Coordinates of N, CA and C in Angstrom, one line a residue:
X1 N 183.8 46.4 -99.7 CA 183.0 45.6 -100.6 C 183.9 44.6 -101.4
X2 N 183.2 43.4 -101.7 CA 184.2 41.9 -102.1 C 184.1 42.7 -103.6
X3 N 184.5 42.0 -104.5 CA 185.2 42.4 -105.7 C 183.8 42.3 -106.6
X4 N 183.5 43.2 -107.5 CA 182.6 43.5 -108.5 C 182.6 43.1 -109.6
X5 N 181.6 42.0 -109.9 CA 181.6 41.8 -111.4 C 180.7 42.4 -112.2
X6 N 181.2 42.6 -113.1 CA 180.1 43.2 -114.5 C 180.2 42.5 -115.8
X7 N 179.0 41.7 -115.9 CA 178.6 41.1 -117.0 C 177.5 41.1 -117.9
X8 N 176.9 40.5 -119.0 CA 175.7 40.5 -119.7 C 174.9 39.8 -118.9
X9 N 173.9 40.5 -119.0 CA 173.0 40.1 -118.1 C 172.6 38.4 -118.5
X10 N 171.9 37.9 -118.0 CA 171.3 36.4 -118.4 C 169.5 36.6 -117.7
X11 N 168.9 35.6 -118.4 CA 167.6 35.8 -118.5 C 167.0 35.3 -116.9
X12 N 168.0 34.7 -116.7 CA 167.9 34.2 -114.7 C 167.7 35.5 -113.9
X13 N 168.5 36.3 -114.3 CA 168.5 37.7 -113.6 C 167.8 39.0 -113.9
X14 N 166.8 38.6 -114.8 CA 165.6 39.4 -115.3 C 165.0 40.1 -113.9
X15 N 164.6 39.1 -113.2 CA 163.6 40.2 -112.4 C 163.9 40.7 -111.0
X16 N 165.7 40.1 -110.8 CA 166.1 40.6 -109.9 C 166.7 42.1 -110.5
X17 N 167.0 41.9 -111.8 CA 167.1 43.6 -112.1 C 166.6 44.1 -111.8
X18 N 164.7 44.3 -112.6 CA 163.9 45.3 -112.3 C 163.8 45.3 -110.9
X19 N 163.8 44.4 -110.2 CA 163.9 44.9 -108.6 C 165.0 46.2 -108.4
X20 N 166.0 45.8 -109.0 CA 167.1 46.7 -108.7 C 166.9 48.4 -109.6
X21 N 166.4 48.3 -110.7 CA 165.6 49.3 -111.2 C 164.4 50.1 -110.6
X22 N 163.8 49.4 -109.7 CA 162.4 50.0 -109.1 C 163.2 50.9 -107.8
X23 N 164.1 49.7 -106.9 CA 164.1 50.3 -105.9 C 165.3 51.7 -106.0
X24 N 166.0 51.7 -107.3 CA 166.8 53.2 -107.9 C 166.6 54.2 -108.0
X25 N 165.4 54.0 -108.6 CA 164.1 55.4 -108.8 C 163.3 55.3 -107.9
X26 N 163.0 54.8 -106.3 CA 162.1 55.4 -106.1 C 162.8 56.6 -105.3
X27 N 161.6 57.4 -105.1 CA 161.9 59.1 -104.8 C 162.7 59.8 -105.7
X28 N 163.0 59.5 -106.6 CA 163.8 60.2 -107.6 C 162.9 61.5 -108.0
X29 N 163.4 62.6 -107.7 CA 162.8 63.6 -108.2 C 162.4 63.6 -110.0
X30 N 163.7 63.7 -110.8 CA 163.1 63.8 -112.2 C 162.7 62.1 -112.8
X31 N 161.8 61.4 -112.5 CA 160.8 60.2 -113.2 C 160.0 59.9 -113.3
X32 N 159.7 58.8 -114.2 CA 158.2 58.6 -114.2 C 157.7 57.7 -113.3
X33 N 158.9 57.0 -112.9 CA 158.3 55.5 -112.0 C 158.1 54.3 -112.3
X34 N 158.8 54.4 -114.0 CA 158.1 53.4 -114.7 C 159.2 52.7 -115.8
X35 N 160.9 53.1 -115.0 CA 161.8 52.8 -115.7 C 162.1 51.1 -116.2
X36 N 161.9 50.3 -114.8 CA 161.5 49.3 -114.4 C 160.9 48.1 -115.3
X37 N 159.5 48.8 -115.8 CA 158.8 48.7 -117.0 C 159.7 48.5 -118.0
X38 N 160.3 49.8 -118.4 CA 161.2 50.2 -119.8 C 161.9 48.9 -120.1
X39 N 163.0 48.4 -119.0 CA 163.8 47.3 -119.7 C 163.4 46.2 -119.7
X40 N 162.2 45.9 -119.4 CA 160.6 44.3 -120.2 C 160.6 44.9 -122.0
X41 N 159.9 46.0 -121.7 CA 160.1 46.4 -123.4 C 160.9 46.1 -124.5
X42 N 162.2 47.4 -123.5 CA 163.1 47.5 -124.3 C 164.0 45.4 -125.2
X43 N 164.1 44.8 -123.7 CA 164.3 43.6 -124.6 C 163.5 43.1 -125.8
X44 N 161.8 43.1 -125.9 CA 161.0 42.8 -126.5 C 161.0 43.3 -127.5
X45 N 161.6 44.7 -127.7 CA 162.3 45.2 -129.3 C 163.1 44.4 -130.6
X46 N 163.0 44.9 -131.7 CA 163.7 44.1 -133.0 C 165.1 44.5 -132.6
X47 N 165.5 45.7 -131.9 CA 166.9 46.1 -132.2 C 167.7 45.7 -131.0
X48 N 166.9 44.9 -129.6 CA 167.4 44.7 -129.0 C 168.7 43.8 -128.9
X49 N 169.7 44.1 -128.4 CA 171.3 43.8 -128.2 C 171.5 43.1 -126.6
X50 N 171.7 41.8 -126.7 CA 171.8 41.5 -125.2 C 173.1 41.9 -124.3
X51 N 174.1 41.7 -125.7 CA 175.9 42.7 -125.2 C 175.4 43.7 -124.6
X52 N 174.5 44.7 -124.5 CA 174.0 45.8 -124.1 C 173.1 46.1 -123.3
X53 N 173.3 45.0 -122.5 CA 172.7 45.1 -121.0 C 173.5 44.3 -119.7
X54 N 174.0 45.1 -119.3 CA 174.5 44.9 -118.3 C 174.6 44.5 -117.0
X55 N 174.9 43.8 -115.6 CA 174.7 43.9 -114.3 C 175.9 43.8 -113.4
X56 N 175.6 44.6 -112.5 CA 177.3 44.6 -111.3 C 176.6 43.9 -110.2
X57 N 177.6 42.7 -110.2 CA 176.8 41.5 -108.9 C 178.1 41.3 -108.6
X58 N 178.0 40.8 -107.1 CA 178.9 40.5 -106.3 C 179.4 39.4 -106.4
X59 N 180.5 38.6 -105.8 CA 181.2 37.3 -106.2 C 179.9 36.4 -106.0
X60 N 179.3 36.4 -104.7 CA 177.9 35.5 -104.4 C 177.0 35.7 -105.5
X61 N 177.1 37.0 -106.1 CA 175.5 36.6 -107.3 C 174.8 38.0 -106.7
X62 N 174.9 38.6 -106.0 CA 173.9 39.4 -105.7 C 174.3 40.5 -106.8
X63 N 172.9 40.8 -106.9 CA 173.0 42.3 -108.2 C 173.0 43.6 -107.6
X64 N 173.5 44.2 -107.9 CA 174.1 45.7 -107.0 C 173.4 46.6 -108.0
X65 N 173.3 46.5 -109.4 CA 173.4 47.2 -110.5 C 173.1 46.9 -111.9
X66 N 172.0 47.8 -112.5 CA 171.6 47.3 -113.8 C 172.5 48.6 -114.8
X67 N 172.6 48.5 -116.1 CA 172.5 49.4 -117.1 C 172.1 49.0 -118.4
X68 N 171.7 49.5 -119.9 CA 171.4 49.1 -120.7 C 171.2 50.3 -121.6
X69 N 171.8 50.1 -123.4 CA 171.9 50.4 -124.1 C 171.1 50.4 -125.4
X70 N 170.3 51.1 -126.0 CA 169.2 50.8 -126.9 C 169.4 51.5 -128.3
X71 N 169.4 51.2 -129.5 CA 169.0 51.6 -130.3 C 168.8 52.6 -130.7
X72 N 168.8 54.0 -131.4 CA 167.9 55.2 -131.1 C 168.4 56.0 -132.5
X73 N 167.4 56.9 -133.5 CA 168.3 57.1 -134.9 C 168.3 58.5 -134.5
X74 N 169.0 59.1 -134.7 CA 169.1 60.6 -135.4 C 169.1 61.2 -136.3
X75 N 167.5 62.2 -136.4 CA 167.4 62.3 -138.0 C 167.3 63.7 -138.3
X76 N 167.7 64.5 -139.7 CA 167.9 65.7 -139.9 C 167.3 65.5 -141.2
X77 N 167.3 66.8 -142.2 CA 166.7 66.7 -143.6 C 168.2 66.0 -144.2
X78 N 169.0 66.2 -144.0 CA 170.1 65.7 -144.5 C 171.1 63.9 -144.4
X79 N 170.3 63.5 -143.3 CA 171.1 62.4 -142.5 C 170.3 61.8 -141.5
X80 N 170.1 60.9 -141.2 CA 170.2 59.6 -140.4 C 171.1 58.9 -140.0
X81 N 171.1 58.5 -138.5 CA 172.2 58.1 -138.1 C 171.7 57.0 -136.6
X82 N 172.2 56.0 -136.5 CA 172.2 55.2 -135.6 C 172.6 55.6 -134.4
X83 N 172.2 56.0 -133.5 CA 173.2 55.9 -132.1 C 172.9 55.6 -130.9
X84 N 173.3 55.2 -129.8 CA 172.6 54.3 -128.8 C 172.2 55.8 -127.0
X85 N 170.8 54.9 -126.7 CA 170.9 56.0 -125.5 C 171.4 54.7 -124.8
X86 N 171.4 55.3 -123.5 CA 172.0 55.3 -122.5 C 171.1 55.0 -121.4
X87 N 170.1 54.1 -121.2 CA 168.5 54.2 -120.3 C 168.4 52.6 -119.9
X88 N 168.4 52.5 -118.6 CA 168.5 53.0 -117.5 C 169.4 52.3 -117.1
X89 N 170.0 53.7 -116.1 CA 171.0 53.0 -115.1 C 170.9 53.4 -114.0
X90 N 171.2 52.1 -113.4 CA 170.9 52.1 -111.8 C 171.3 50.9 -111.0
X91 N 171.6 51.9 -109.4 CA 172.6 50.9 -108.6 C 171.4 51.0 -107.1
X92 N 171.3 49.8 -106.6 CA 170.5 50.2 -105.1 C 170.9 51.0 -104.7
X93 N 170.1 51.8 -103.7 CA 170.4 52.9 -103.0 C 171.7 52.9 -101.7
X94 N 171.2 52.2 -101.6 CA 172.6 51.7 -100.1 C 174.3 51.6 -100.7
X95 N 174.2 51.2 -102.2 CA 175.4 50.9 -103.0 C 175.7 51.9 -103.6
X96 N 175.0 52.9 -103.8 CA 175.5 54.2 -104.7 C 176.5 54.8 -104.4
X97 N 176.9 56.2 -105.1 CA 178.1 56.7 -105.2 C 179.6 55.8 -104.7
X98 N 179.3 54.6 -105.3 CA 180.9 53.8 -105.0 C 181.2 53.3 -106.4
X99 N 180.9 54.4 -107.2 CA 181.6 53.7 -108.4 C 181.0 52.8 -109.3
X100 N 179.6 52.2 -108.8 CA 179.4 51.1 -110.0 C 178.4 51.6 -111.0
X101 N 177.8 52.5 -110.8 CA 177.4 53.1 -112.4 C 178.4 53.7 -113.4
X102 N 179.0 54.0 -112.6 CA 180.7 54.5 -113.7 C 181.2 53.6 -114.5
X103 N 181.3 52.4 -113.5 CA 181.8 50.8 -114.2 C 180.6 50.5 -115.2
X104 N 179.3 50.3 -114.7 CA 178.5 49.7 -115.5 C 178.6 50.7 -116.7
X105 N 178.5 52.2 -116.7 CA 178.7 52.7 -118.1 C 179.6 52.6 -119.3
X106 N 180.6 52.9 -118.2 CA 182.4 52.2 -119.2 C 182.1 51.0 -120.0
X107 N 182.0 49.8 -119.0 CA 181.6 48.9 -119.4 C 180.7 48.5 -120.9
X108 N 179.5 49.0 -120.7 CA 178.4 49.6 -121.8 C 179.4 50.2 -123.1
X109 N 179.7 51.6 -122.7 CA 180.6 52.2 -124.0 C 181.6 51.4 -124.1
X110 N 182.1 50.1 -124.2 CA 183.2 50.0 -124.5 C 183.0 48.7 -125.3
X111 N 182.0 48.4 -124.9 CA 181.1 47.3 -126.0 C 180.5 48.3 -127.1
X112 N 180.1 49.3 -126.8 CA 179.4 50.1 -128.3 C 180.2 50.6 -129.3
X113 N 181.3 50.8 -128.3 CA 182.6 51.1 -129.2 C 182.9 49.5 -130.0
X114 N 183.4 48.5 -129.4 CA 183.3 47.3 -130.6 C 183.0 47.2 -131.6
X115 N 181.2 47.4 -131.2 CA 180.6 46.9 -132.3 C 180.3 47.8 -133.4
X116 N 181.2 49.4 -133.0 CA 181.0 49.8 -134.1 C 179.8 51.2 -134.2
X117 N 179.3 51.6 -132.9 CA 178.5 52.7 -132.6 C 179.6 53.8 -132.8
X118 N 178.7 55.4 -132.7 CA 179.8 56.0 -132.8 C 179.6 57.2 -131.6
X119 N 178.3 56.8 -131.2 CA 177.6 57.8 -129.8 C 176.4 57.5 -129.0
X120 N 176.6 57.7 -128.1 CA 175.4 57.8 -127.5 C 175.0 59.3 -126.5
X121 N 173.5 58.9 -126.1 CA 173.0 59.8 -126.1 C 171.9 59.5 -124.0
X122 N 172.2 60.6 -123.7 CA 172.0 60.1 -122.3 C 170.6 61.6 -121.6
X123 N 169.6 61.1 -121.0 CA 168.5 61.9 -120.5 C 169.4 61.8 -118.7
X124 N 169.9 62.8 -118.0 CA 169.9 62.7 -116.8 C 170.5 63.5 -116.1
X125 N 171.3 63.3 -114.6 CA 171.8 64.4 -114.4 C 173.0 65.1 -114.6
X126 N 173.0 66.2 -115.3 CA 174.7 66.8 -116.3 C 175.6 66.5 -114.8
X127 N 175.9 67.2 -113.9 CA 176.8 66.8 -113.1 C 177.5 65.7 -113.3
X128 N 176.8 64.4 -113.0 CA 177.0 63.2 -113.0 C 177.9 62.9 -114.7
X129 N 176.6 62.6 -115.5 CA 177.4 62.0 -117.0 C 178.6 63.2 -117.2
X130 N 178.3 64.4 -116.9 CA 179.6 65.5 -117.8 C 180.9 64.5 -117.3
X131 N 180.9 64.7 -115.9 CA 182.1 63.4 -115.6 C 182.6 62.7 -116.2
X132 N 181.8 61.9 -116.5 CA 182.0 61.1 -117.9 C 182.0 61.1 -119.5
X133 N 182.3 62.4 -119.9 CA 182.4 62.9 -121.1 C 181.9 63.3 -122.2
X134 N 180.6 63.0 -120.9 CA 179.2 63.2 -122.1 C 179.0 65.3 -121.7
X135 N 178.4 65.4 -123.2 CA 178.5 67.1 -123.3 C 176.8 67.2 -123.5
X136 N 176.6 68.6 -123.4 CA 175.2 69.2 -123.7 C 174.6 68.6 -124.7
X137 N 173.8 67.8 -125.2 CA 173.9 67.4 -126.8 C 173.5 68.4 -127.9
X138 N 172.5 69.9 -127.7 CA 172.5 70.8 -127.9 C 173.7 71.4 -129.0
X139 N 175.0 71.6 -128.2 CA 176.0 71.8 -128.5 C 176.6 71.2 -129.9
X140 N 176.0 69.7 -129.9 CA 176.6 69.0 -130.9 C 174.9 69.4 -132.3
X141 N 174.0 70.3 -131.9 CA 172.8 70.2 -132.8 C 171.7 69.1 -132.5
X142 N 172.0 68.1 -131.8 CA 171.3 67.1 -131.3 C 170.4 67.2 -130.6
X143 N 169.1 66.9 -130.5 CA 167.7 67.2 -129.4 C 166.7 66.5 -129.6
X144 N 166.0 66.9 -128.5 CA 164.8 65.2 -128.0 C 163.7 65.9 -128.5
X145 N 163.3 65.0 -129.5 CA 161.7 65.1 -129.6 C 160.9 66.1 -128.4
X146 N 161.1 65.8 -127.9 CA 159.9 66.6 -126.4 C 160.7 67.7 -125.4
X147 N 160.4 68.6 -125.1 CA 161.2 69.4 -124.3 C 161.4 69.0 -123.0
X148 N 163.1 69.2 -123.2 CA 163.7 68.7 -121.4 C 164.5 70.1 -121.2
X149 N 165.0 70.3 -119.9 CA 165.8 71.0 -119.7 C 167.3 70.6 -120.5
X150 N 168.0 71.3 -121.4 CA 168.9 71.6 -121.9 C 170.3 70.6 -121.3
X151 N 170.6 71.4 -120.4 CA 171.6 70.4 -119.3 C 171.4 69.1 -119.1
X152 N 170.0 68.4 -119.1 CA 169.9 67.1 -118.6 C 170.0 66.5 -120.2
X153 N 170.3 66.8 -120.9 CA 169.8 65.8 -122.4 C 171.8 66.2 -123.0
X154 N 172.2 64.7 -123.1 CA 173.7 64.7 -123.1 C 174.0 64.2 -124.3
X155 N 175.3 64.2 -125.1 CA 175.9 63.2 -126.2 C 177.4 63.3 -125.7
X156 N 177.6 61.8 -125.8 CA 179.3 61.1 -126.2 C 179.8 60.7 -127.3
X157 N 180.7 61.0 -127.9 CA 181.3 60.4 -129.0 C 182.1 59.1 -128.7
X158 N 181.6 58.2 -129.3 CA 182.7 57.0 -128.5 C 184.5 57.0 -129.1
X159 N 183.9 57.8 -130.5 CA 185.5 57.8 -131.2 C 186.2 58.9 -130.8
X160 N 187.5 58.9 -131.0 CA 187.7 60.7 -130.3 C 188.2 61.5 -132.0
X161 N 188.2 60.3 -133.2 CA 188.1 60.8 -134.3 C 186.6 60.8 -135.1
X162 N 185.6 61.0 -135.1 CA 184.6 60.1 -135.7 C 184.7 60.6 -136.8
X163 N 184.2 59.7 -137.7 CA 184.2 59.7 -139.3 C 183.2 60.8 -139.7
X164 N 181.8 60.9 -139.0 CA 180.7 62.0 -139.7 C 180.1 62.0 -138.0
X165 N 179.7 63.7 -138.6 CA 179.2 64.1 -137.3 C 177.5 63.8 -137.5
X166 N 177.4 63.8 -136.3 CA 175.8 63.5 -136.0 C 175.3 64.6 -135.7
X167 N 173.9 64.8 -136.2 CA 173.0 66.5 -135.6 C 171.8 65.9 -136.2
X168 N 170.7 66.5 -135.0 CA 169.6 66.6 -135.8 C 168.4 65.8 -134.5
X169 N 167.5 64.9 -134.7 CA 166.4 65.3 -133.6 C 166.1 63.4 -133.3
X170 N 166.7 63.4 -131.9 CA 166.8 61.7 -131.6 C 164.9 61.4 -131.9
X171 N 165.3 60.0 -132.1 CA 163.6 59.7 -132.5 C 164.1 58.0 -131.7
X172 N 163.3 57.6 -130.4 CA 163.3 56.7 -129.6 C 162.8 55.8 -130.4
X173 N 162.9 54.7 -129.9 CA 161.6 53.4 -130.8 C 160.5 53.1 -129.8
X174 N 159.4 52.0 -130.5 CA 158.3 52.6 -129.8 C 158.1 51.8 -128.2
X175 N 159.5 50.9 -127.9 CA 159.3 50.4 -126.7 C 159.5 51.6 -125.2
X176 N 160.3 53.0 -126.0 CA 160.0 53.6 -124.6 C 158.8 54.7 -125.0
X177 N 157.9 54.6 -125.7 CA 156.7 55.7 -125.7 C 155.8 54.7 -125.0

């Protein structure tokens, strides 16, 4: 494969994403079908961040790969707290397991780390993200509004010191309900 770029998306490459979104998830056992959808929304949000959307296209321009980072609070009787999920990522099918959702995530956390996030939070398969450092979020007290299997619902700390810990029950905004 010729050399991989990853950059912020641009509004030219809107709907060759969701192309690249639709054709990720189909046959995906755990979805709705309708991730595709999500990132029209998600931009259409107040808290939307364009740093925080991503694409891995090839020297020609072709898009291999979307990702994108959203907004999301965590709230307890005690605390509220900002922290970003992790929704959706995805590489065509023919392009997968070569690395570029790895890239596109790094990439993602390393901009959330900049600006100053202190975690995110990821719905998908534990095999895959644990790799990447993300843990049970359970573990850390952290859990989804709606019941998921345990294992698929993840948190990262982007600091490896953070200042205050997060716990307590993610609450999405209303572009993914």
């Amino acid at each position: 494969m010729t050399q991989l770029l990853i950059g912020t998306i641009v509004e030219s490459e809107y709907e060759l994403a969701k192309e690249v979104v639709k054709q990720a998830f189909l046959g995906e056992e755990h979805t709705d079908g309708n991730e595709h959808e999500l990132i029209g929304k998600v931009r259409k949000s107040p808290t939307y961040n364009a740093e925080l959307e991503v694409v891995a296209k090839t020297e020609s321009g072709k898009i291999l790969g979307h990702a994108m980072m959203s907004e999301v609070t965590v709230n307890s009787d005690e605390q509220s707290n900002v922290v970003l999920a992790l929704a959706p990522v995805s590489v065509l099918p023919e392009y997968q397991n070569r690395g570029i959702g790895k890239a596109l995530i790094e990439a993602l956390e390393y901009r959330a780390y900049e600006n100053g996030y202190i975690g995110v939070v990821v719905l998908g398969h534990s095999e895959y993200y644990q790799k990447l450092g993300y843990h049970i979020a359970s573990d850390f007290d952290i859990y989804m509004p709606f019941e998921v299997p345990d294992e698929n619902f993840m948190f990262k700390y982007l600091w490896d010191h953070p200042t205050k810990e997060i716990r307590g029950t993610v609450h999405y905004p209303e572009a993914f309900q």
